[in-house]
Backbone as numpy.savetxt, mean C-alpha at the origin, in Angstrom:
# Nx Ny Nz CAx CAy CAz Cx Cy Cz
10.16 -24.12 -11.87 9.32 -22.93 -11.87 10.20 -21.68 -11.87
9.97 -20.47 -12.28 10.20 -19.38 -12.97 10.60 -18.93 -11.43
11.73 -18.38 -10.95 11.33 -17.67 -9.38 10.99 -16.22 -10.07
10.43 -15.64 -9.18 10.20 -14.25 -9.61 11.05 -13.22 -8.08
10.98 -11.85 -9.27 12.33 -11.40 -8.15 11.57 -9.89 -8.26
11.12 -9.12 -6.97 10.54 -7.97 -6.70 11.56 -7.00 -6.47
11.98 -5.70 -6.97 12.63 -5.10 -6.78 11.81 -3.91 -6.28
12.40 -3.83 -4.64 12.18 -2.34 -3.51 13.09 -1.29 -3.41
12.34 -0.46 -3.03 13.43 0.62 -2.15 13.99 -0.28 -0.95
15.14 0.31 -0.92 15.58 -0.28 0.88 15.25 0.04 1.92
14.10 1.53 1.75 13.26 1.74 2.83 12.01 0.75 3.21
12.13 -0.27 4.24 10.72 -0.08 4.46 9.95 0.46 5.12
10.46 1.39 6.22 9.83 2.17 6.96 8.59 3.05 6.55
9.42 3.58 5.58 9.19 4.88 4.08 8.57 4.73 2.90
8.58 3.29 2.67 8.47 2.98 0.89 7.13 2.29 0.71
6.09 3.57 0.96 4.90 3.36 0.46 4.66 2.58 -0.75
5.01 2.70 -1.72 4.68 1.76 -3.30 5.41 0.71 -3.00
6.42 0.29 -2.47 6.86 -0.93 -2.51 6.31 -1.80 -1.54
5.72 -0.86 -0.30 5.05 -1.80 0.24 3.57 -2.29 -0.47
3.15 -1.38 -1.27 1.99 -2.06 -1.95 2.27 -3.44 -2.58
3.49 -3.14 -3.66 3.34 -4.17 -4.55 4.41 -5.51 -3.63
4.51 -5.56 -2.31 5.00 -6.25 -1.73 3.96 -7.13 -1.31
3.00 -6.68 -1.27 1.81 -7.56 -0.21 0.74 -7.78 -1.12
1.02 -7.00 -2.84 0.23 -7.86 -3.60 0.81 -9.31 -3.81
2.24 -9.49 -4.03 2.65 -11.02 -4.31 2.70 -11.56 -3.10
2.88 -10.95 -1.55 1.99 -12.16 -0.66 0.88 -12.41 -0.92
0.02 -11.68 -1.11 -1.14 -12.11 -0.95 -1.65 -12.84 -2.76
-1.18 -12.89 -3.51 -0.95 -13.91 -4.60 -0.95 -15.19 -4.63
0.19 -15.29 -3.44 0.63 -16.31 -3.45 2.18 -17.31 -4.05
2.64 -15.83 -4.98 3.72 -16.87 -5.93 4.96 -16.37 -5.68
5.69 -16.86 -5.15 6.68 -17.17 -4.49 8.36 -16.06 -5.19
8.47 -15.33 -4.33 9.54 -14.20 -5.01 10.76 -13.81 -3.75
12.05 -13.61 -4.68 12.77 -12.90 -3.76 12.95 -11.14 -4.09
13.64 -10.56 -2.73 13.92 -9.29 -2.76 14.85 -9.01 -3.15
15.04 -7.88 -4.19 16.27 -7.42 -4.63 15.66 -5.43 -4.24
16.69 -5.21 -3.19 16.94 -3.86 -2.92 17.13 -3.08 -3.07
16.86 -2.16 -3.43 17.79 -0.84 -4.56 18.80 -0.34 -3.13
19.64 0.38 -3.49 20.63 0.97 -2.38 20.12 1.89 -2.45
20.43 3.02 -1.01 19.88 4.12 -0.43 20.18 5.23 -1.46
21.28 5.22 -2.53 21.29 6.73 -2.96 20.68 6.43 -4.42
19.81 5.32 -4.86 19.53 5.07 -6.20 18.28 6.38 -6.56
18.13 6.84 -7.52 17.43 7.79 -7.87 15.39 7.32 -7.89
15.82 6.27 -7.84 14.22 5.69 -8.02 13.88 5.44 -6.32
14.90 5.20 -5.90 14.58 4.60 -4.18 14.05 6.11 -3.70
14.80 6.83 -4.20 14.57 8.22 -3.80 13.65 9.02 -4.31
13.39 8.92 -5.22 11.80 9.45 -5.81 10.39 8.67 -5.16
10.71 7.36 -4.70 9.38 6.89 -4.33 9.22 7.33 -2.83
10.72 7.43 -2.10 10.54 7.63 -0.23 10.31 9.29 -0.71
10.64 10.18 -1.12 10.24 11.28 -1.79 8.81 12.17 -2.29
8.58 10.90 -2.16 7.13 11.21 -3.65 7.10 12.11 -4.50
8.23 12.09 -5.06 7.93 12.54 -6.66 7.24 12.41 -7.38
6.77 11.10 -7.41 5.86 10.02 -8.30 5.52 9.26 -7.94
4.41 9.01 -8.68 3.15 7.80 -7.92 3.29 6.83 -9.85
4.55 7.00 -10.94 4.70 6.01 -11.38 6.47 6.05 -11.67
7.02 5.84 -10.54 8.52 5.57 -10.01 8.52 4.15 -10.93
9.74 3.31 -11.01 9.77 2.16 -11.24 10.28 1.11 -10.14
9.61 1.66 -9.01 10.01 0.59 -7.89 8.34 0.51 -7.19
8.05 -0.50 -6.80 8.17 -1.97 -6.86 8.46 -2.35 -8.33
9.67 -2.77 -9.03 8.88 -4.03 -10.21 9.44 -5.20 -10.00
8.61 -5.92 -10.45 8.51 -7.41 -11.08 8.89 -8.02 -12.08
10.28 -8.82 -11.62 10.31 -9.72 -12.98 10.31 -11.19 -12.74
9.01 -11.64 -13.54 9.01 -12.90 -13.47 8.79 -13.52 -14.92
9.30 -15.21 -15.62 9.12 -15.69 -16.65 9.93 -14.24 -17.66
10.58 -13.49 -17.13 10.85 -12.66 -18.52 10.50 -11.89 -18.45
9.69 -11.59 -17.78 8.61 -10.23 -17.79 8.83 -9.42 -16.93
8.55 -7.67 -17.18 9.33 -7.31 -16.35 7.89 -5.60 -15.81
7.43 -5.72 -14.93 6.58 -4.74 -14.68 6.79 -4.06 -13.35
6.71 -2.52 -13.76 6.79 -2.08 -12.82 6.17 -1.40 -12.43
4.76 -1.00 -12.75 4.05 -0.42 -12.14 3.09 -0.73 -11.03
2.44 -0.26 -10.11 1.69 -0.86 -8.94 0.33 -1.48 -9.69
-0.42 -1.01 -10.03 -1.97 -1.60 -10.37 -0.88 -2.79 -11.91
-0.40 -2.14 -12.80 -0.04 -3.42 -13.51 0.69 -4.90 -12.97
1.48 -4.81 -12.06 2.08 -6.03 -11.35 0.50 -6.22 -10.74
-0.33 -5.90 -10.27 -1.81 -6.55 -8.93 -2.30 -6.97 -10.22
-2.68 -6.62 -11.66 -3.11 -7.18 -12.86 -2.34 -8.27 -13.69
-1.12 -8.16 -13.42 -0.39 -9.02 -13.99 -0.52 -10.36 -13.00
-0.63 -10.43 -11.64 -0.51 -11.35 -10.83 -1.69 -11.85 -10.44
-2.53 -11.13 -10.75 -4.16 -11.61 -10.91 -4.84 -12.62 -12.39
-3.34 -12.51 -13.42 -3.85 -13.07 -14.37 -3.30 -14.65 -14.34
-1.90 -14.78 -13.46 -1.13 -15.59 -13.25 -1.75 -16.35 -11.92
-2.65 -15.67 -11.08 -2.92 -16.22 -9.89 -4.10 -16.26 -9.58
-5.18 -16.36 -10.51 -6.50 -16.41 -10.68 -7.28 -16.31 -9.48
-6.63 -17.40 -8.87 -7.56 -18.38 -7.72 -7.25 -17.38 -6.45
-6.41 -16.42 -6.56 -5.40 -15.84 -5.35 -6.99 -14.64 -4.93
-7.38 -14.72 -5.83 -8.80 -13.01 -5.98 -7.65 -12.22 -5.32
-6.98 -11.77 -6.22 -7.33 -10.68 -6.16 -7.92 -9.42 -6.70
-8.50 -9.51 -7.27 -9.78 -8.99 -7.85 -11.24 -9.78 -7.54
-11.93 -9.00 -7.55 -13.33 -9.98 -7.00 -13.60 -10.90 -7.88
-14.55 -12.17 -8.03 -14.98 -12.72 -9.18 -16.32 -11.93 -9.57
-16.93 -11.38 -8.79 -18.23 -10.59 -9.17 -17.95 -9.31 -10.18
-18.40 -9.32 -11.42 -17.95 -8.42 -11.91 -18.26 -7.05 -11.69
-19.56 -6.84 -10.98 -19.42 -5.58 -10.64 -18.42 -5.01 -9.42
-18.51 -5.93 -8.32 -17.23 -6.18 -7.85 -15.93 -5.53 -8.25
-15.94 -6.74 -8.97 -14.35 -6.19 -9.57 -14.11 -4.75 -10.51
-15.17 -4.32 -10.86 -14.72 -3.31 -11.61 -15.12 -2.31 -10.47
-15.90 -2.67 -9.40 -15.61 -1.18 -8.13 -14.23 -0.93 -7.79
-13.62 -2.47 -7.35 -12.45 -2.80 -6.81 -11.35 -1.88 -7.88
-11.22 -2.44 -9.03 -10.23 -1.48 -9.84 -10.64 0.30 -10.11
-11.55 0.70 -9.79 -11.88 2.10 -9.32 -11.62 2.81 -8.34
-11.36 2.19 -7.12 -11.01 2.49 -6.25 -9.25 2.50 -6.06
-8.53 1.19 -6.81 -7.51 1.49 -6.38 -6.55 2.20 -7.26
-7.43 2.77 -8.42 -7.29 3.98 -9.62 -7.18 5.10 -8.88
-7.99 5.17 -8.15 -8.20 6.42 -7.50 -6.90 6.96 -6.22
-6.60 5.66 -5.64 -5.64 5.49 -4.60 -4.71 5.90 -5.47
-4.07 5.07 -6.42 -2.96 5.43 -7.66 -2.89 6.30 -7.84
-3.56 7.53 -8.01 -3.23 8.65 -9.01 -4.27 10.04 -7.72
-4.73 9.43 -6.94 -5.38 10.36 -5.86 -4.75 10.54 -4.55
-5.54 11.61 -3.88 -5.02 12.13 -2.43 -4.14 12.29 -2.17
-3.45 13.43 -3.05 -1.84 13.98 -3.00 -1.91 14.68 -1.85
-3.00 15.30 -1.41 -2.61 16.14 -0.28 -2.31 15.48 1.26
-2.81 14.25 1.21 -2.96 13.28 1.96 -1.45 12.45 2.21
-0.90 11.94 0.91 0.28 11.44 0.66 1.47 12.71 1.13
1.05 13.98 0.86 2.42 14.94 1.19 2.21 15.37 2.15
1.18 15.45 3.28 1.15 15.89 4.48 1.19 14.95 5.52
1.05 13.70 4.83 1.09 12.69 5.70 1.82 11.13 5.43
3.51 11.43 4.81 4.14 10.41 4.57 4.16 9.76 5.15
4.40 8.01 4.36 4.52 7.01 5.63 5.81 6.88 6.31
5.83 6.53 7.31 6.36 6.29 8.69 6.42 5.46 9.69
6.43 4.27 8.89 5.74 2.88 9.94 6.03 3.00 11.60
7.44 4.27 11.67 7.87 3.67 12.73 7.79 4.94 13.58
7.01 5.81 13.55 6.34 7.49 13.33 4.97 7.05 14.49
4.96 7.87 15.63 3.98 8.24 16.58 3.66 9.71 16.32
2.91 10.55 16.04 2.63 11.94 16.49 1.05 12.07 16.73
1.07 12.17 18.23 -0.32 12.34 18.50 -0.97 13.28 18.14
-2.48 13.64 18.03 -2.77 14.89 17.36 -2.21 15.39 16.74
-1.86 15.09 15.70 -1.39 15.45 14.39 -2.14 16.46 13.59
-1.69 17.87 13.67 -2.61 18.92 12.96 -2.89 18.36 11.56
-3.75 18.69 10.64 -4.49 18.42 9.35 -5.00 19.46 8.99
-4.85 19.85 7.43 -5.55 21.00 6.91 -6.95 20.68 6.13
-7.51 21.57 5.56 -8.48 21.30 4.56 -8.26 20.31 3.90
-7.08 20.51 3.10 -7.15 19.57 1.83 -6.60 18.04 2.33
-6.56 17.89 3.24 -5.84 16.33 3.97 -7.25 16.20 4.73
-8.09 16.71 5.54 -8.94 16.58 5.74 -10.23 16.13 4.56
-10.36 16.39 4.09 -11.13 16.20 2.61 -10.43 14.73 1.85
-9.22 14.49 1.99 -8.67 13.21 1.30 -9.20 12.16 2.36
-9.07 12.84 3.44 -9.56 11.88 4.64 -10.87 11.16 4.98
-11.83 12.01 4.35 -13.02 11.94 4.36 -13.69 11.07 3.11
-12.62 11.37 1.85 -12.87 10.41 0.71 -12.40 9.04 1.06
-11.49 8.96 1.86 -10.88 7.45 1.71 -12.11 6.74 3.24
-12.30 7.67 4.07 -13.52 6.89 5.07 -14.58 6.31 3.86
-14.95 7.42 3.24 -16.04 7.17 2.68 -16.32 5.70 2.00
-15.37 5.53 1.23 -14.53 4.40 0.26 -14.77 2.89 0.76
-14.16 3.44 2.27 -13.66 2.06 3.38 -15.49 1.79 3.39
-16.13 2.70 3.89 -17.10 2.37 4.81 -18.27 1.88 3.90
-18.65 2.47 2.70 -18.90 1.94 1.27 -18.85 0.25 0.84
-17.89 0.22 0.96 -17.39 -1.21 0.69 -17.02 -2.40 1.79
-17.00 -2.06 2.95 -17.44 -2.80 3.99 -18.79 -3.50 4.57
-20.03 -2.02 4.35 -21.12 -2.19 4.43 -21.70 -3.12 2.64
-21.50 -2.82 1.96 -21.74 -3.69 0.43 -21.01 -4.58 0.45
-20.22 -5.16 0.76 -19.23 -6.60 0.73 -19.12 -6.99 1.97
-19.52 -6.58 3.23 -20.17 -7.14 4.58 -18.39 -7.36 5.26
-17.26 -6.87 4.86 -16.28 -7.00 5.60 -15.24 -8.32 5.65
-14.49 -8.85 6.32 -13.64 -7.78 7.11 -12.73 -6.40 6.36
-12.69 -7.08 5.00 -12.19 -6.43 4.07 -12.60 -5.83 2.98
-12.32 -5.08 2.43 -13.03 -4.59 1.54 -14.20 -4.86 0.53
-13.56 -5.94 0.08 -14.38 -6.90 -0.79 -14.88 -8.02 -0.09
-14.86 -8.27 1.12 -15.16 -9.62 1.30 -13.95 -10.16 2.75
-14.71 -11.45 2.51 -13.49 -12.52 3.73 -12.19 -11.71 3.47
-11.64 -12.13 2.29 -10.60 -12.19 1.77 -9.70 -10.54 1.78
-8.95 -10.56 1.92 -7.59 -9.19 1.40 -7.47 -9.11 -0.19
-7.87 -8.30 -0.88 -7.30 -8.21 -2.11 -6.67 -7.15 -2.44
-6.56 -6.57 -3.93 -5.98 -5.84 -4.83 -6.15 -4.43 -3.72
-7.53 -3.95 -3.58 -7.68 -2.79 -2.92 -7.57 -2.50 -1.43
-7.20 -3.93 -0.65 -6.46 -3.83 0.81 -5.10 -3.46 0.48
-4.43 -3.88 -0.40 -3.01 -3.72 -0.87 -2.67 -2.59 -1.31
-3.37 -1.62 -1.84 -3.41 -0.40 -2.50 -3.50 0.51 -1.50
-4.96 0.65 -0.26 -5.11 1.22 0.98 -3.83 1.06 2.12
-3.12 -0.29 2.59 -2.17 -0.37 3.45 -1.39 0.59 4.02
-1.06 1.42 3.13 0.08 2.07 3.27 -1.30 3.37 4.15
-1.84 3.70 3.72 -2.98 4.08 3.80 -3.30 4.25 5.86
-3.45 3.12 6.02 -3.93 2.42 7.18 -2.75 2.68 8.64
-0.88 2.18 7.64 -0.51 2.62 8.44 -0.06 4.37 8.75
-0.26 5.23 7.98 -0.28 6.41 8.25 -1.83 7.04 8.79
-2.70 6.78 8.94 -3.47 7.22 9.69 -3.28 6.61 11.45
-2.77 5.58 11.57 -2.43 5.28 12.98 -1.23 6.07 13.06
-0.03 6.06 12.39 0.98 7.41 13.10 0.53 8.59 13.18
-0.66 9.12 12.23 -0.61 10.54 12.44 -2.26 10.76 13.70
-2.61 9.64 14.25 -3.08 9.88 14.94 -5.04 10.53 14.59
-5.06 9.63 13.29 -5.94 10.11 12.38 -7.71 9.26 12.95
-8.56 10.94 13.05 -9.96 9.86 13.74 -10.56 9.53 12.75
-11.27 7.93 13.01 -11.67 7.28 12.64 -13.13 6.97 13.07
-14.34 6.48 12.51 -15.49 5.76 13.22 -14.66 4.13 13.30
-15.91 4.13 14.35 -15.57 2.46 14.62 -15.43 1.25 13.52
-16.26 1.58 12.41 -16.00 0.44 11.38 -14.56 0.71 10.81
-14.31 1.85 10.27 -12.74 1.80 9.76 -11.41 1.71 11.04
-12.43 2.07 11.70 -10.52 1.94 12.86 -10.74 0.09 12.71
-12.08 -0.92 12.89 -11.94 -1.90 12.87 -11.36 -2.85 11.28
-11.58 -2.12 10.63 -10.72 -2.11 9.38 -9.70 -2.23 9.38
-9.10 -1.30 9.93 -7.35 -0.66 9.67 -6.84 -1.67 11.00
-7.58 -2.49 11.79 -7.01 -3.16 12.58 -7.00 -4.71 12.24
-7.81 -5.17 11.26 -7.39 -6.45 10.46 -6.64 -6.02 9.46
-5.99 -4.96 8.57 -5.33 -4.99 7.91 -3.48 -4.80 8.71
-3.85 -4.15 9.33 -2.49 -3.78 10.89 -2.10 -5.48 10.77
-3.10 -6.42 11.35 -2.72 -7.34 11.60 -2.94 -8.55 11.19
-2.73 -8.40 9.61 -2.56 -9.33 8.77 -1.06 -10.19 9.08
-0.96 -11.22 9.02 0.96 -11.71 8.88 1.84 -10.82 7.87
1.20 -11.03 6.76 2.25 -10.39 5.80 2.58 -8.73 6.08
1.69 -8.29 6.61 1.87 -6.69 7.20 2.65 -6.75 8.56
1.89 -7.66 9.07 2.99 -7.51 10.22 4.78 -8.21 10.14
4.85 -8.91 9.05 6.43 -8.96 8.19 6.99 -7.71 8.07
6.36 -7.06 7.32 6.86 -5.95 6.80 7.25 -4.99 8.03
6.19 -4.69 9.12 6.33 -4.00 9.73 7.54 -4.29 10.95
8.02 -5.53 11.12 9.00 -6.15 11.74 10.13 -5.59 11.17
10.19 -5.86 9.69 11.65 -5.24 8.77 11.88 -3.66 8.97
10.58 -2.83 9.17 10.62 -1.21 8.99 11.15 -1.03 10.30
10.85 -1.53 11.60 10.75 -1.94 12.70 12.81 -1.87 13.27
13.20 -2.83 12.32 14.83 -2.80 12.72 15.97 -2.13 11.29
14.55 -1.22 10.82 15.63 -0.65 9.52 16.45 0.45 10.46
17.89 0.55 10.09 18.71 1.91 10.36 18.11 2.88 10.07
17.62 4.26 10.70 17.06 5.31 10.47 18.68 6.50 9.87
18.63 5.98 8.54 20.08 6.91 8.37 19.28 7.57 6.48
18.53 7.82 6.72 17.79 8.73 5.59 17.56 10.27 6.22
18.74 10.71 5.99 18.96 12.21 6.46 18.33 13.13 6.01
17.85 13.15 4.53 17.13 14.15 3.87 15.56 14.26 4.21
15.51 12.96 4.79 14.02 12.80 4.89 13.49 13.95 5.98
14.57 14.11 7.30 13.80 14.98 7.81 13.04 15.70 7.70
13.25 16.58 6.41 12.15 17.82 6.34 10.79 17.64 6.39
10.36 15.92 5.74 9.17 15.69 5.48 8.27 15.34 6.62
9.01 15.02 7.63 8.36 14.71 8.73 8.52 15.71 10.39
């Protein structure tokens, strides 16, 4: 079998997109190693950065193939891993599901720059402006939407898919910044907190060296 090999930032504390497309191939199922970018690579640094929301880190190369974008690797591994759902089988379902994490992709910049991730980041009462407030209110909306229509724990259902993987990063920056919640999404953001494969990740962010000097400003 083909191994397939995910290439991250070496942040994981920081590396919102890589943690997405990290916990789409757990939650896949198909079996990959990590290859790291080093701390001064220009892409490691545009994604802990946010320059861009289409960096080329996370990608994927597996069988030859080589993708690096976030929703194309959750599509590419949904075509390879059928059975994995991640995508709903209901088609209306599934085409909410890829709307939503369209929206995550290419939405709530004000949200993403006022409130980088930080796995390893406490600030209580965390001031918020209008426009982070308003991203805040779209992504409740979203959660609470699709909890109540797919009955939970997750978005779509029993199961974690495409659009738990997309939100994550999501989930853990509203617990550092100390972000209120109603009771259905804080109970949300607390089966996704404590999924295994999240709590992997959060173990690695957990004993990363904090030697990303530039980052200060952002936080």
């Amino acid at each position: 079998m083909t191994q397939a090999v995910l290439t991250l930032s070496s942040s994981k504390n920081y590396g919102a997109w890589s943690l997405r497309g990290w916990l789409l191939l757990k939650l896949s199922g198909l079996e990959f190693t990590e290859k790291l970018l080093p701390p001064d690579d220009a892409d490691m640094r545009a994604e802990i950065l946010l320059l861009s929301s289409s960096i080329r880190v996370p990608s994927l190369l597996h069988d030859g193939i080589k993708v690096w974008d976030t929703l194309a690797i959750g599509e590419y591994l949904h075509e390879i891993k059928p059975k994995a759902g991640l995508l709903p089988a209901d088609r209306a379902a599934r085409a909410y599901c890829r709307a939503i994490c369209g929206e995550m992709h290419s939405g709530f910049s004000a949200m993403r720059s006022s409130l980088p991730l930080n796995i390893r980041g406490v600030f209580p009462k965390f001031k918020t402006w209008t426009r982070v407030d308003a991203d805040v209110k779209r992504i409740a909306d979203i959660w609470t939407d699709c909890l109540t229509c797919y009955g939970g724990p997750f978005l779509f259902g029993k199961k974690p898919c495409m659009a738990d993987a997309m939100f994550a990063p999501v989930v853990s920056r509203f617990r550092s910044y100390d972000i209120p919640l109603d009771a259905l999404c804080v109970d949300y953001c607390t089966h996704i907190w404590t999924l295994p494969a999240m709590q992997e990740w959060i173990a690695a962010a957990q004993l990363e060296p904090d030697d990303f000097d530039e980052l200060d400003a952002e936080f």
